[in-house]
PDB file of C-alpha atoms and ligand atoms in Angstrom:
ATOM      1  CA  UNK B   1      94.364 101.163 108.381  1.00  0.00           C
ATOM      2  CA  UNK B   2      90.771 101.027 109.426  1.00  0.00           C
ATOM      3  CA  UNK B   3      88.903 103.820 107.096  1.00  0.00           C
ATOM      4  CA  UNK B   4      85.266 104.870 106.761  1.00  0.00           C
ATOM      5  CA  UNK B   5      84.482 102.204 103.996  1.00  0.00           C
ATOM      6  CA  UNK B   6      86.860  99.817 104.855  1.00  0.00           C
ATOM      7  CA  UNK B   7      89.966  98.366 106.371  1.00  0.00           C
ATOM      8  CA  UNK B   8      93.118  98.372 104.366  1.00  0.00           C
ATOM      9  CA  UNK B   9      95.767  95.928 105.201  1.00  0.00           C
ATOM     10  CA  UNK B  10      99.462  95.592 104.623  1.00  0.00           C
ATOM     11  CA  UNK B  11     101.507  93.067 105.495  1.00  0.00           C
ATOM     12  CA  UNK B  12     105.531  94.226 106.250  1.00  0.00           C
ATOM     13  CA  UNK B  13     108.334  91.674 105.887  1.00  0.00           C
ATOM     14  CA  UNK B  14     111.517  92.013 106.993  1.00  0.00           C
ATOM     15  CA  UNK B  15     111.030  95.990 107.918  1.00  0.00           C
ATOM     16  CA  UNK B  16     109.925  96.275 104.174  1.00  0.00           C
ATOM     17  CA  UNK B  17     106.121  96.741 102.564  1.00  0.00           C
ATOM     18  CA  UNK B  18     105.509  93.524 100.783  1.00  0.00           C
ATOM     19  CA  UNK B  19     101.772  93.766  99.925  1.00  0.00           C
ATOM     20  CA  UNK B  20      98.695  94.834 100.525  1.00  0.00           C
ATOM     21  CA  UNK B  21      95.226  94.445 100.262  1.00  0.00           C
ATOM     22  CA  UNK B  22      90.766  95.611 101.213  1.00  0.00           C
ATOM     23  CA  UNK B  23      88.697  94.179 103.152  1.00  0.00           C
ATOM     24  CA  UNK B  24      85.066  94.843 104.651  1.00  0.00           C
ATOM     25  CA  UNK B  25      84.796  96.083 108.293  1.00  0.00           C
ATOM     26  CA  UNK B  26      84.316  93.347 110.418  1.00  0.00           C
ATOM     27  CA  UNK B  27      82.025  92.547 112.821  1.00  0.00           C
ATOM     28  CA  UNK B  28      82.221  91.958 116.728  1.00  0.00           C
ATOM     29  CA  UNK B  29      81.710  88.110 116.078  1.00  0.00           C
ATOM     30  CA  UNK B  30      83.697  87.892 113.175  1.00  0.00           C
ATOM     31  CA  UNK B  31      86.715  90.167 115.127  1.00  0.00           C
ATOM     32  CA  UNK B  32      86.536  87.533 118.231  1.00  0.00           C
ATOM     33  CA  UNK B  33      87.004  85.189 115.731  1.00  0.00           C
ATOM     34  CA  UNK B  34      90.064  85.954 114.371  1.00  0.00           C
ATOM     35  CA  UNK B  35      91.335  86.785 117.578  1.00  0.00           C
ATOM     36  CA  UNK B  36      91.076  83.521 119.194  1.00  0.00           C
ATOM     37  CA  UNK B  37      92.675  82.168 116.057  1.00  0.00           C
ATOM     38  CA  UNK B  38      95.333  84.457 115.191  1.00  0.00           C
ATOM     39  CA  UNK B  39      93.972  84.680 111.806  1.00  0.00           C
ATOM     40  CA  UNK B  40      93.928  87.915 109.337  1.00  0.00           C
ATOM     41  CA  UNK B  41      91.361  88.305 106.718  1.00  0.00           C
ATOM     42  CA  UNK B  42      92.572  88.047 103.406  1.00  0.00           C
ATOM     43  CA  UNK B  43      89.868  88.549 100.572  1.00  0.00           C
ATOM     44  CA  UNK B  44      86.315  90.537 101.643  1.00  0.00           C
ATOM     45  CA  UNK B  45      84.684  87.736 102.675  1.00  0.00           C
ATOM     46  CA  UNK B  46      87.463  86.763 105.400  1.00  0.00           C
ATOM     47  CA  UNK B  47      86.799  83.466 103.770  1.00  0.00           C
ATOM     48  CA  UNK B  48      90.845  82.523 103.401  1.00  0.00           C
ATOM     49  CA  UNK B  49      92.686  83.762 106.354  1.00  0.00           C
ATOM     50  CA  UNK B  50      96.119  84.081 106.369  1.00  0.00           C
ATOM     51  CA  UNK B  51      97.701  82.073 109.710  1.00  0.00           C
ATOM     52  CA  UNK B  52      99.909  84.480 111.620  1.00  0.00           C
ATOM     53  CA  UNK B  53     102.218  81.551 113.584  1.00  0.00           C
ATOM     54  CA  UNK B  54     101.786  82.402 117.223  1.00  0.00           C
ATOM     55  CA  UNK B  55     105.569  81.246 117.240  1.00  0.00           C
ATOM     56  CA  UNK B  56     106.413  84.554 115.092  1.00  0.00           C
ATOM     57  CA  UNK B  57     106.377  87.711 116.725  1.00  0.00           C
ATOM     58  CA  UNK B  58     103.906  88.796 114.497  1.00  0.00           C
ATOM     59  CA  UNK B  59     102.698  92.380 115.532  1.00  0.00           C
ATOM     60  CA  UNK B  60      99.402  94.069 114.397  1.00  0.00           C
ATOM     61  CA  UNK B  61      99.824  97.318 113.975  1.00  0.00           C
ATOM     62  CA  UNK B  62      96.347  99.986 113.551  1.00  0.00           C
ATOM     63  CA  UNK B  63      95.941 103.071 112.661  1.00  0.00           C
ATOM     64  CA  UNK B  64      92.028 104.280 112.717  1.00  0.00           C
ATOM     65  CA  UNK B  65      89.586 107.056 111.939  1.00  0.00           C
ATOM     66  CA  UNK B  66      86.765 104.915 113.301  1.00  0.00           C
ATOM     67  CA  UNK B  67      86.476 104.760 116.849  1.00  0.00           C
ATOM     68  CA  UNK B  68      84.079 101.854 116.859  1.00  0.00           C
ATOM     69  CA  UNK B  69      86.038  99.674 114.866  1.00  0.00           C
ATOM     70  CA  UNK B  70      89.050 100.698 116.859  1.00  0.00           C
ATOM     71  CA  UNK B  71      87.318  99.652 120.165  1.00  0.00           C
ATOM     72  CA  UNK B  72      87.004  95.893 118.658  1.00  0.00           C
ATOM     73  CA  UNK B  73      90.607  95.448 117.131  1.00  0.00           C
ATOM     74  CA  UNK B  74      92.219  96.111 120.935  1.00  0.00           C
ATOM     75  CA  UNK B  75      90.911  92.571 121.777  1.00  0.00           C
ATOM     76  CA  UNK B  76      93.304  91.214 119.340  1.00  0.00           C
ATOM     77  CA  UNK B  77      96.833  90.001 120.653  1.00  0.00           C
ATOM     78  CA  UNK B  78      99.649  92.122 120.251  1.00  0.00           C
ATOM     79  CA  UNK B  79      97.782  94.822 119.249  1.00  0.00           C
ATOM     80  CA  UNK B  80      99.809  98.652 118.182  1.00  0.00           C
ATOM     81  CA  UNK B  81      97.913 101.655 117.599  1.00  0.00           C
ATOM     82  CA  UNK B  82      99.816 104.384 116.136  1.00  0.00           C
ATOM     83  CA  UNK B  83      98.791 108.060 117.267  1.00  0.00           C
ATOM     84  CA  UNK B  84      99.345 111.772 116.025  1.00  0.00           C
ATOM     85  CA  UNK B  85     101.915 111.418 119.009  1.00  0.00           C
ATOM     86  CA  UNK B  86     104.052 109.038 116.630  1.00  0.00           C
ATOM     87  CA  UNK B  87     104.432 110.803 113.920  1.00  0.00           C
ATOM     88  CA  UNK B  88     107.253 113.386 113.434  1.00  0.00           C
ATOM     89  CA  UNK B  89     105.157 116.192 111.932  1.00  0.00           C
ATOM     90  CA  UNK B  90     105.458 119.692 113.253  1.00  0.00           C
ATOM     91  CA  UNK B  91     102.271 121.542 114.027  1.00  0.00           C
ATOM     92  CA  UNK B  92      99.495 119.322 114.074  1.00  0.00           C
ATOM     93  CA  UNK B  93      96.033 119.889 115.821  1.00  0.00           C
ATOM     94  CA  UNK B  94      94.372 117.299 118.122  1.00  0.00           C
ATOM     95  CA  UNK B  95      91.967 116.203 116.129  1.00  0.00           C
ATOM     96  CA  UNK B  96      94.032 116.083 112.887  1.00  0.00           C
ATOM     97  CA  UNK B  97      92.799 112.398 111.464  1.00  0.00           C
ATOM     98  CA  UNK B  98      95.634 109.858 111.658  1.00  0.00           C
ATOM     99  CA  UNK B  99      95.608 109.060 108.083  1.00  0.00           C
ATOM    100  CA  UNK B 100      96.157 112.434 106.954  1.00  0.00           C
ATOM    101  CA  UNK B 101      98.691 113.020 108.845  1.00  0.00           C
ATOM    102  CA  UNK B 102     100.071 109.373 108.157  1.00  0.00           C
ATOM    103  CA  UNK B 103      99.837 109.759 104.702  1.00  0.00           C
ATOM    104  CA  UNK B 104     101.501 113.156 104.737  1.00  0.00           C
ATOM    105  CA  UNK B 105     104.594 111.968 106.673  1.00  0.00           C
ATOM    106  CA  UNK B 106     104.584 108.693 104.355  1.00  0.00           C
ATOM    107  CA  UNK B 107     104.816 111.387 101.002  1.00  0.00           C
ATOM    108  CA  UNK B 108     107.134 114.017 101.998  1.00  0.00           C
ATOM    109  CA  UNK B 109     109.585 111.299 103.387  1.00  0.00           C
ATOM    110  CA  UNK B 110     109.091 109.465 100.121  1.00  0.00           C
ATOM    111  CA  UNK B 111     109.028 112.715  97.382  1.00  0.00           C
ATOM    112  CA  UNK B 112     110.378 115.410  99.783  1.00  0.00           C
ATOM    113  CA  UNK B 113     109.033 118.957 101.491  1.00  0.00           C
ATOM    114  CA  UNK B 114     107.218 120.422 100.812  1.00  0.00           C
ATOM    115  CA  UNK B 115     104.040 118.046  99.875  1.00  0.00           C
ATOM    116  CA  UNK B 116     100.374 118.062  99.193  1.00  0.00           C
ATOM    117  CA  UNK B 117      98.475 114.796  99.545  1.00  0.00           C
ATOM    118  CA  UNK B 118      94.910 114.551  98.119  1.00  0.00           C
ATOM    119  CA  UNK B 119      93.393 111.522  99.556  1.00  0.00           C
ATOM    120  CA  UNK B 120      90.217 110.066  97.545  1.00  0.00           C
ATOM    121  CA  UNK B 121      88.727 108.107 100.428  1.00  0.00           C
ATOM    122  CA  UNK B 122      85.417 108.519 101.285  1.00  0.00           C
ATOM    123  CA  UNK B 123      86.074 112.211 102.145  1.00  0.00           C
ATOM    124  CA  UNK B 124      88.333 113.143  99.867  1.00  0.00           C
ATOM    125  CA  UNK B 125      90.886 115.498 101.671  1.00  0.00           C
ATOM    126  CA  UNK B 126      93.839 117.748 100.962  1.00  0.00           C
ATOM    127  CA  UNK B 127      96.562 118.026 103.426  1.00  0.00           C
ATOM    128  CA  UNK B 128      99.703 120.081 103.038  1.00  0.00           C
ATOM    129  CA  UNK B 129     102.973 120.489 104.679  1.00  0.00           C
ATOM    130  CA  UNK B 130     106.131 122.661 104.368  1.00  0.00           C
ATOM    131  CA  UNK B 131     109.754 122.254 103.497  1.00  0.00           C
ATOM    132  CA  UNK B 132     110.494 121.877 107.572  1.00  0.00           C
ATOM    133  CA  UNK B 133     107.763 118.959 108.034  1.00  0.00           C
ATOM    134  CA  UNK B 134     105.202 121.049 109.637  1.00  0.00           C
ATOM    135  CA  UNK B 135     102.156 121.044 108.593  1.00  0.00           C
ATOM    136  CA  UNK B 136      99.849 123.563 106.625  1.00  0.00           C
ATOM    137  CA  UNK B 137      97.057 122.250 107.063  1.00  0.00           C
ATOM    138  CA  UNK B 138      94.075 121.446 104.924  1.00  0.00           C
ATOM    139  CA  UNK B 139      90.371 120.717 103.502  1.00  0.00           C
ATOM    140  CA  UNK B 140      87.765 118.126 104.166  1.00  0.00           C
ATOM    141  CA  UNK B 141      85.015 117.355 101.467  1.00  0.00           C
ATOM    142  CA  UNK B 142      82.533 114.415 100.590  1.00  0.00           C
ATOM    143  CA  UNK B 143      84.648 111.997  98.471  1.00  0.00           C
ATOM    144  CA  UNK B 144      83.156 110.992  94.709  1.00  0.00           C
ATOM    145  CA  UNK B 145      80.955 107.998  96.320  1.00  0.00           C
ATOM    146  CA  UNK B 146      79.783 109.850  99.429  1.00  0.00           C
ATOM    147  CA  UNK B 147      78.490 112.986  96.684  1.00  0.00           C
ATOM    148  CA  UNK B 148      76.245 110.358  94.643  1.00  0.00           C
ATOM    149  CA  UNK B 149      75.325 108.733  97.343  1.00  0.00           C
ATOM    150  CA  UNK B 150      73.905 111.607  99.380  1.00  0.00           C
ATOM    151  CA  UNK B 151      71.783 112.791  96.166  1.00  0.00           C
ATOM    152  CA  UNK B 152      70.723 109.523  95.908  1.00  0.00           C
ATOM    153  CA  UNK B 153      69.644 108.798  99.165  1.00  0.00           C
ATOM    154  CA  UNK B 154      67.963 111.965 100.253  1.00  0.00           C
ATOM    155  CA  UNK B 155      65.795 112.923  96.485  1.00  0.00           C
ATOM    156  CA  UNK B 156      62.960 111.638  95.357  1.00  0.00           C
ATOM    157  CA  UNK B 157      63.825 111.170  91.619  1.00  0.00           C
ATOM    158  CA  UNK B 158      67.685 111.148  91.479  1.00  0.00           C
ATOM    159  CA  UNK B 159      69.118 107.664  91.723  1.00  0.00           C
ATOM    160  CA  UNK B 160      72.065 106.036  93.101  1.00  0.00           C
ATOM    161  CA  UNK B 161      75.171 105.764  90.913  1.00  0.00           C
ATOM    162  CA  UNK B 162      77.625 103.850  91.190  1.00  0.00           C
ATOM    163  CA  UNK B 163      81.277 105.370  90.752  1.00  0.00           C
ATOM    164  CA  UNK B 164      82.982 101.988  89.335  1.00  0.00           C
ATOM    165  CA  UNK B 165      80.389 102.188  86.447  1.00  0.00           C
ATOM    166  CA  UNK B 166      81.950 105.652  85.493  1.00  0.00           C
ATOM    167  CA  UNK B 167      84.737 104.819  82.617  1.00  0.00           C
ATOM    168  CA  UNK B 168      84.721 108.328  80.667  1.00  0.00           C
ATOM    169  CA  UNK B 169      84.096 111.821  81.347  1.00  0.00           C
ATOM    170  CA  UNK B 170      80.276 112.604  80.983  1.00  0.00           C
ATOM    171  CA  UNK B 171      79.133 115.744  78.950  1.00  0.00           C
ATOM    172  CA  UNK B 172      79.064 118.759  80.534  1.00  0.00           C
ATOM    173  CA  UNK B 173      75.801 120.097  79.281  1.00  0.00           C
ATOM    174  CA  UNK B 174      74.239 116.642  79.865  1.00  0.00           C
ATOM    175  CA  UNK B 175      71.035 115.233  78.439  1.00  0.00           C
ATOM    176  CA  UNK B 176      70.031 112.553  80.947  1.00  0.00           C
ATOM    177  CA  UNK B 177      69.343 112.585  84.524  1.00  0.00           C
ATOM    178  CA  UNK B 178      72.254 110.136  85.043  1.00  0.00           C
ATOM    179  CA  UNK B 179      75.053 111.924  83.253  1.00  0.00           C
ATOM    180  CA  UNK B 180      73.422 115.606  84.652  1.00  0.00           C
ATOM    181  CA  UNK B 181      74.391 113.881  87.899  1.00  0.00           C
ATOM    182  CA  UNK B 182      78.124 112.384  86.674  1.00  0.00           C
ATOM    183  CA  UNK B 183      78.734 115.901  85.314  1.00  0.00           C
ATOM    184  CA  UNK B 184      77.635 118.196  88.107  1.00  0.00           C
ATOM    185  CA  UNK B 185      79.666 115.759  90.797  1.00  0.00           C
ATOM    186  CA  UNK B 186      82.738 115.103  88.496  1.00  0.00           C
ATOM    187  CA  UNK B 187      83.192 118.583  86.676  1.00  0.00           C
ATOM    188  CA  UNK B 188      82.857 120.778  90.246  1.00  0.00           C
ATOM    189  CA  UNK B 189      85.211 117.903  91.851  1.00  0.00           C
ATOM    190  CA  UNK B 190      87.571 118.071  89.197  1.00  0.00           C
ATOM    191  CA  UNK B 191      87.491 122.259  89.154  1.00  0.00           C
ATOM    192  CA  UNK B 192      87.817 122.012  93.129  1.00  0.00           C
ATOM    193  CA  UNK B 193      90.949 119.878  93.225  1.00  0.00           C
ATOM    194  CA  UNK B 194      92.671 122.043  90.333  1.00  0.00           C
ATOM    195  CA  UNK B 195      91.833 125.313  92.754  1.00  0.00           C
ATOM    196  CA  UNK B 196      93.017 123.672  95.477  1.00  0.00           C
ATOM    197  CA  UNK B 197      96.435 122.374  93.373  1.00  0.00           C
ATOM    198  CA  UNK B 198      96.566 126.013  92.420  1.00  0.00           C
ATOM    199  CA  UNK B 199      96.693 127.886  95.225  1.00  0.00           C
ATOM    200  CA  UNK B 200      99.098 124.889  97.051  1.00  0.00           C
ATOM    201  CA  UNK B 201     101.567 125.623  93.624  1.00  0.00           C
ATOM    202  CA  UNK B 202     101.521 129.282  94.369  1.00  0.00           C
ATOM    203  CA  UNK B 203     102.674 129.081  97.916  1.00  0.00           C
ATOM    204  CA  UNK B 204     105.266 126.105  97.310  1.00  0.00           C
ATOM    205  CA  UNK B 205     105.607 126.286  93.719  1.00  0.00           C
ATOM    206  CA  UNK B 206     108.315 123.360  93.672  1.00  0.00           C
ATOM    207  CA  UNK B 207     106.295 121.094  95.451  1.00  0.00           C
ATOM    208  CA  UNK B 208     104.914 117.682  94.447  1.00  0.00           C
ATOM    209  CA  UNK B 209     101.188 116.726  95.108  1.00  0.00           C
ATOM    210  CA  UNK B 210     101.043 112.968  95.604  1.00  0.00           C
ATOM    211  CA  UNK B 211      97.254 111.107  95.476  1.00  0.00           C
ATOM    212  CA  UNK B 212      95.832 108.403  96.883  1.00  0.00           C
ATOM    213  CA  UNK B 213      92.821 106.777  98.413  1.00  0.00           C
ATOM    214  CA  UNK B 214      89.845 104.244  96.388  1.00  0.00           C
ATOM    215  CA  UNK B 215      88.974 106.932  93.885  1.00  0.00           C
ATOM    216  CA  UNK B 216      92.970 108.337  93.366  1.00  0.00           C
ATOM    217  CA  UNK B 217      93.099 106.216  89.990  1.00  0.00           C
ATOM    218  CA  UNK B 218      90.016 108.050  88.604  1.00  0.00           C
ATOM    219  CA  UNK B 219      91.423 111.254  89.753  1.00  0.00           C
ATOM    220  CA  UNK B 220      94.683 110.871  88.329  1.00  0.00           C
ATOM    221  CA  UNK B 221      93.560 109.409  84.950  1.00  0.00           C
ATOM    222  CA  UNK B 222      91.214 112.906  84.886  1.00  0.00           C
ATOM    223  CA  UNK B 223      93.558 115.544  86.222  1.00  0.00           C
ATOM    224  CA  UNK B 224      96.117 114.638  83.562  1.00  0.00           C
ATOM    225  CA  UNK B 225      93.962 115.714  80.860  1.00  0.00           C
ATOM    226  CA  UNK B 226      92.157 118.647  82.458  1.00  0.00           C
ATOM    227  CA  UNK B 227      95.419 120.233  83.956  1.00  0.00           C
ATOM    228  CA  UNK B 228      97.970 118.586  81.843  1.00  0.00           C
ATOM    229  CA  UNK B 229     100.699 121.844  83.125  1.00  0.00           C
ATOM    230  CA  UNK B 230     100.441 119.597  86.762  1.00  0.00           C
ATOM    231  CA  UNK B 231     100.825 116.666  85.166  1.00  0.00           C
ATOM    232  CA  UNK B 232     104.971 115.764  86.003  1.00  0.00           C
ATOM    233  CA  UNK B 233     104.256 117.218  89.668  1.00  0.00           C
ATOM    234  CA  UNK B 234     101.144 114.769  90.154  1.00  0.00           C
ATOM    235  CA  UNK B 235     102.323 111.234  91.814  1.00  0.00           C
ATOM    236  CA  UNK B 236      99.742 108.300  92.217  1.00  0.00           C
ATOM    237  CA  UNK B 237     100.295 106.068  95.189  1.00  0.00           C
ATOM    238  CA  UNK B 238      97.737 103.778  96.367  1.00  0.00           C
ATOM    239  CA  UNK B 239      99.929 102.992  98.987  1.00  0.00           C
ATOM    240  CA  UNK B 240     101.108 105.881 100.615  1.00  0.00           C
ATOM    241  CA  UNK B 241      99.612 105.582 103.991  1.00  0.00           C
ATOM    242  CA  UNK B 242     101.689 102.345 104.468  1.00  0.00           C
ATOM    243  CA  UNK B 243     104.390 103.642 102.981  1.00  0.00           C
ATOM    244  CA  UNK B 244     104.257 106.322 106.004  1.00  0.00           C
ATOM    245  CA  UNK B 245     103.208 103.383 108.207  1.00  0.00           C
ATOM    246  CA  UNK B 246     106.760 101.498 107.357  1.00  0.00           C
ATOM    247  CA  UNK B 247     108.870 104.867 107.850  1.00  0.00           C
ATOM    248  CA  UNK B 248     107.570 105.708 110.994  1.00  0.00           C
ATOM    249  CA  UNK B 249     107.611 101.974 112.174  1.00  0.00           C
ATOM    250  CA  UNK B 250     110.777 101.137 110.936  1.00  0.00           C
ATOM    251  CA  UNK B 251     112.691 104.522 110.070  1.00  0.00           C
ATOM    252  CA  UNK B 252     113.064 103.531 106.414  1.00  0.00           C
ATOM    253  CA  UNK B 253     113.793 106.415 104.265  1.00  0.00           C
TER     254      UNK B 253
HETATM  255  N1  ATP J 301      85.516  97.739  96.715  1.00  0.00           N
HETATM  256  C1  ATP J 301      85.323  99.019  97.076  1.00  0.00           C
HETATM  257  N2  ATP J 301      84.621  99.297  98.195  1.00  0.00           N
HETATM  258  C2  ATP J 301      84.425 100.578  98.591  1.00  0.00           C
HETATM  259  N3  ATP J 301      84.898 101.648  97.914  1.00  0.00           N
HETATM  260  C3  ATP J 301      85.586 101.420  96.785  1.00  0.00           C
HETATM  261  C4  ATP J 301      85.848 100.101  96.309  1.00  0.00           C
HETATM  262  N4  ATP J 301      86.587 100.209  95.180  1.00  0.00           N
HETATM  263  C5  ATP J 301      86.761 101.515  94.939  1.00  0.00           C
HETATM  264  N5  ATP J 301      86.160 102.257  95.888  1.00  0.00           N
HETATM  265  C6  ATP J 301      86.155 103.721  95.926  1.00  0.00           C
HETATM  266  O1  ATP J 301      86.946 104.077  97.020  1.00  0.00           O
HETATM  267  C7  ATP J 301      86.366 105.185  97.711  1.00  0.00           C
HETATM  268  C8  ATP J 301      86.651 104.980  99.173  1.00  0.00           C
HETATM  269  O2  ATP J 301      88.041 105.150  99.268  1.00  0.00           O
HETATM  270  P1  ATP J 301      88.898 104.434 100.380  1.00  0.00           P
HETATM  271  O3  ATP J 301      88.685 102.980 100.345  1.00  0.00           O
HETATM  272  O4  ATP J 301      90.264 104.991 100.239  1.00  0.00           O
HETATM  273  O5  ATP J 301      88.169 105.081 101.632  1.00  0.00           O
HETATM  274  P2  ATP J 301      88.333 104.778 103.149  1.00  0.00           P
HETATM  275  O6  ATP J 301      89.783 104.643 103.459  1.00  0.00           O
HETATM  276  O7  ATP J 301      87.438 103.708 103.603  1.00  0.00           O
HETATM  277  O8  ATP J 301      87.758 106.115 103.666  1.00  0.00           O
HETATM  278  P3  ATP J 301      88.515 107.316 104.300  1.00  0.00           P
HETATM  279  O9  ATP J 301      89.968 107.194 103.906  1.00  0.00           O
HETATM  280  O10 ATP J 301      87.902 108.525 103.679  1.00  0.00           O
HETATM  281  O11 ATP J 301      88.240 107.124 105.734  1.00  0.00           O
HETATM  282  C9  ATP J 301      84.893 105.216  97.358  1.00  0.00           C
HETATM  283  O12 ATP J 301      84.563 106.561  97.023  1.00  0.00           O
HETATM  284  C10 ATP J 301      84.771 104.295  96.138  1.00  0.00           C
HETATM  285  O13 ATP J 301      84.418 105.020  94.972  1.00  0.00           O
HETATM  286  C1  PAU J 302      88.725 113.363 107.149  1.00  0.00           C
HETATM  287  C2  PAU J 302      88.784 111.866 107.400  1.00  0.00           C
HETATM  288  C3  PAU J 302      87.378 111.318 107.548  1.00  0.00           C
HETATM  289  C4  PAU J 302      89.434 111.233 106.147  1.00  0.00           C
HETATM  290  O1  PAU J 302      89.520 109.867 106.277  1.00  0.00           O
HETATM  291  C5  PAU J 302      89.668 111.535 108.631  1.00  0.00           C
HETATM  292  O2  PAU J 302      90.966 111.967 108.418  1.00  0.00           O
HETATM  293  C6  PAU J 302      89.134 112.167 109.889  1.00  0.00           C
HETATM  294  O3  PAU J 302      88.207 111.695 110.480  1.00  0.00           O
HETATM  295  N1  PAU J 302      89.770 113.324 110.301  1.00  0.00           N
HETATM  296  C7  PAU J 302      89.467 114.050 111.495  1.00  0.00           C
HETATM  297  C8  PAU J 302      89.267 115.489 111.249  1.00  0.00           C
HETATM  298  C9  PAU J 302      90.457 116.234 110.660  1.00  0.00           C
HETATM  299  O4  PAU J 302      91.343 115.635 110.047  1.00  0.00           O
HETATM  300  O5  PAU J 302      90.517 117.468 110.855  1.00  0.00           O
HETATM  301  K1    K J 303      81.208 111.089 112.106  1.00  0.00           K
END
């Protein structure tokens, strides 16, 4: 799964999900690289590729919301790009990004219809569908990293904070430039994705809202305290967009 930050790999044994794993984007020389030796990248650094045997009919399956990047993985051999045409969701739009709808598929298959996903990528997004698989549609926002990075980047005082630094909920009424920032970013975040969980609840009140994405852990740990009533409805799953990747691919349910 090539996202804005990064590409997300999973590797699928025997029709099954056995692991998975981040890396960097790559770049055009590092991409021909691989491709003339049938190599995936493993760790960040690519430094210890896995060998895919060119005597195993090893596919590579992509799914992308970066165009460029796309573009360079179709020089790789036995290359499969999924499309909104391959997943069986009703009512999509054209432009609907592929993990969204992906992911959606990949949690209502797994926890049932109706769903609401709220992926913590580098947009973090909601996406909802109903009980007969078609979809609801949605809400596009910057993600946590993408907020204190664009205060950061584009003020002359503010600086850049880093969201793996972040281990505890900041004051609200803060003291400090730093936590002003942490609590302005994380408390309107935090109020957004309970309004958002609120008004999905009161159309599909049985439904279960699954997370994922970089930032789902720091969600989740967060939304369990500040809406504990959502608390047994609210499902963390870092890996839901390969879990949707395996049942489209495979029909697993
Ligand atoms: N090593 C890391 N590199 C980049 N982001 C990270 C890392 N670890 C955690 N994150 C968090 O993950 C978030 C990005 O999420 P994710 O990796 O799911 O995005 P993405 O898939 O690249 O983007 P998107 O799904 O929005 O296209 C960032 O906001 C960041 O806080
Ligand atoms: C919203 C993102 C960036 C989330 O990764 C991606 O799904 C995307 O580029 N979507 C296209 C626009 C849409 O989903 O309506
Ligand atoms: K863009």
């Amino acid at each position: 799964m090539i996202g804005n930050s990064r590409l997300h790999w999973a590797l699928f044994v025997d029709n099954t999900l056995n692991s998975a794993w981040d890396t960097d984007h790559l770049s055009e020389s590092d991409m021909q690289q691989l491709a003339k030796t049938n190599t995936i990248p493993l760790s960040p650094s690519s430094s210890r590729p896995i060998f895919l045997s060119p005597n195993l009919p090893i596919t590579l399956v992509l799914a992308s919301v970066v165009p460029s990047q796309t573009k360079l993985w179709q020089t790789y051999p036995n290359v499969r790009l999924i499309t909104l045409n391959n997943i069986p969701l009703k009512g999509m739009y054209p432009t609907l990004g592929i993990d969204r709808a992906i992911a959606l598929y990949g949690a209502g298959k797994t926890y049932g219809f109706p769903i609401l996903v709220i992926d913590a990528g580098t947009a973090l997004t909601f996406t909802g569908a109903d009980a007969h698989q078609c979809l609801v549609g949605g809400a596009i926002l910057p993600g946590l990293s993408l907020q204190f990075t664009s205060l950061g980047q584009n003020t002359g005082q503010l600086p850049l904070l880093e969201t793996r630094l972040i281990t505890s909920l900041p004051p609200r009424f803060a003291m400090n430039t730093t936590e002003a920032i942490q609590s302005g970013v994380i408390y309107t975040l935090l109020a957004g994705i309970k309004d958002f969980i609120q008004a999905w609840l009161s159309l599909f009140p049985e439904s279960k809202i699954a997370i994922t994405g970089g930032d789902g852990n720091f969600f989740q740990n967060f939304l369990q305290n500040h809406i504990p009533e959502i608390t047994e409805k609210l499902i963390l799953e870092k890996n839901l967009i390969f879990l949707g990747m395996e049942k489209i691919l495979f029909g697993n349910n």
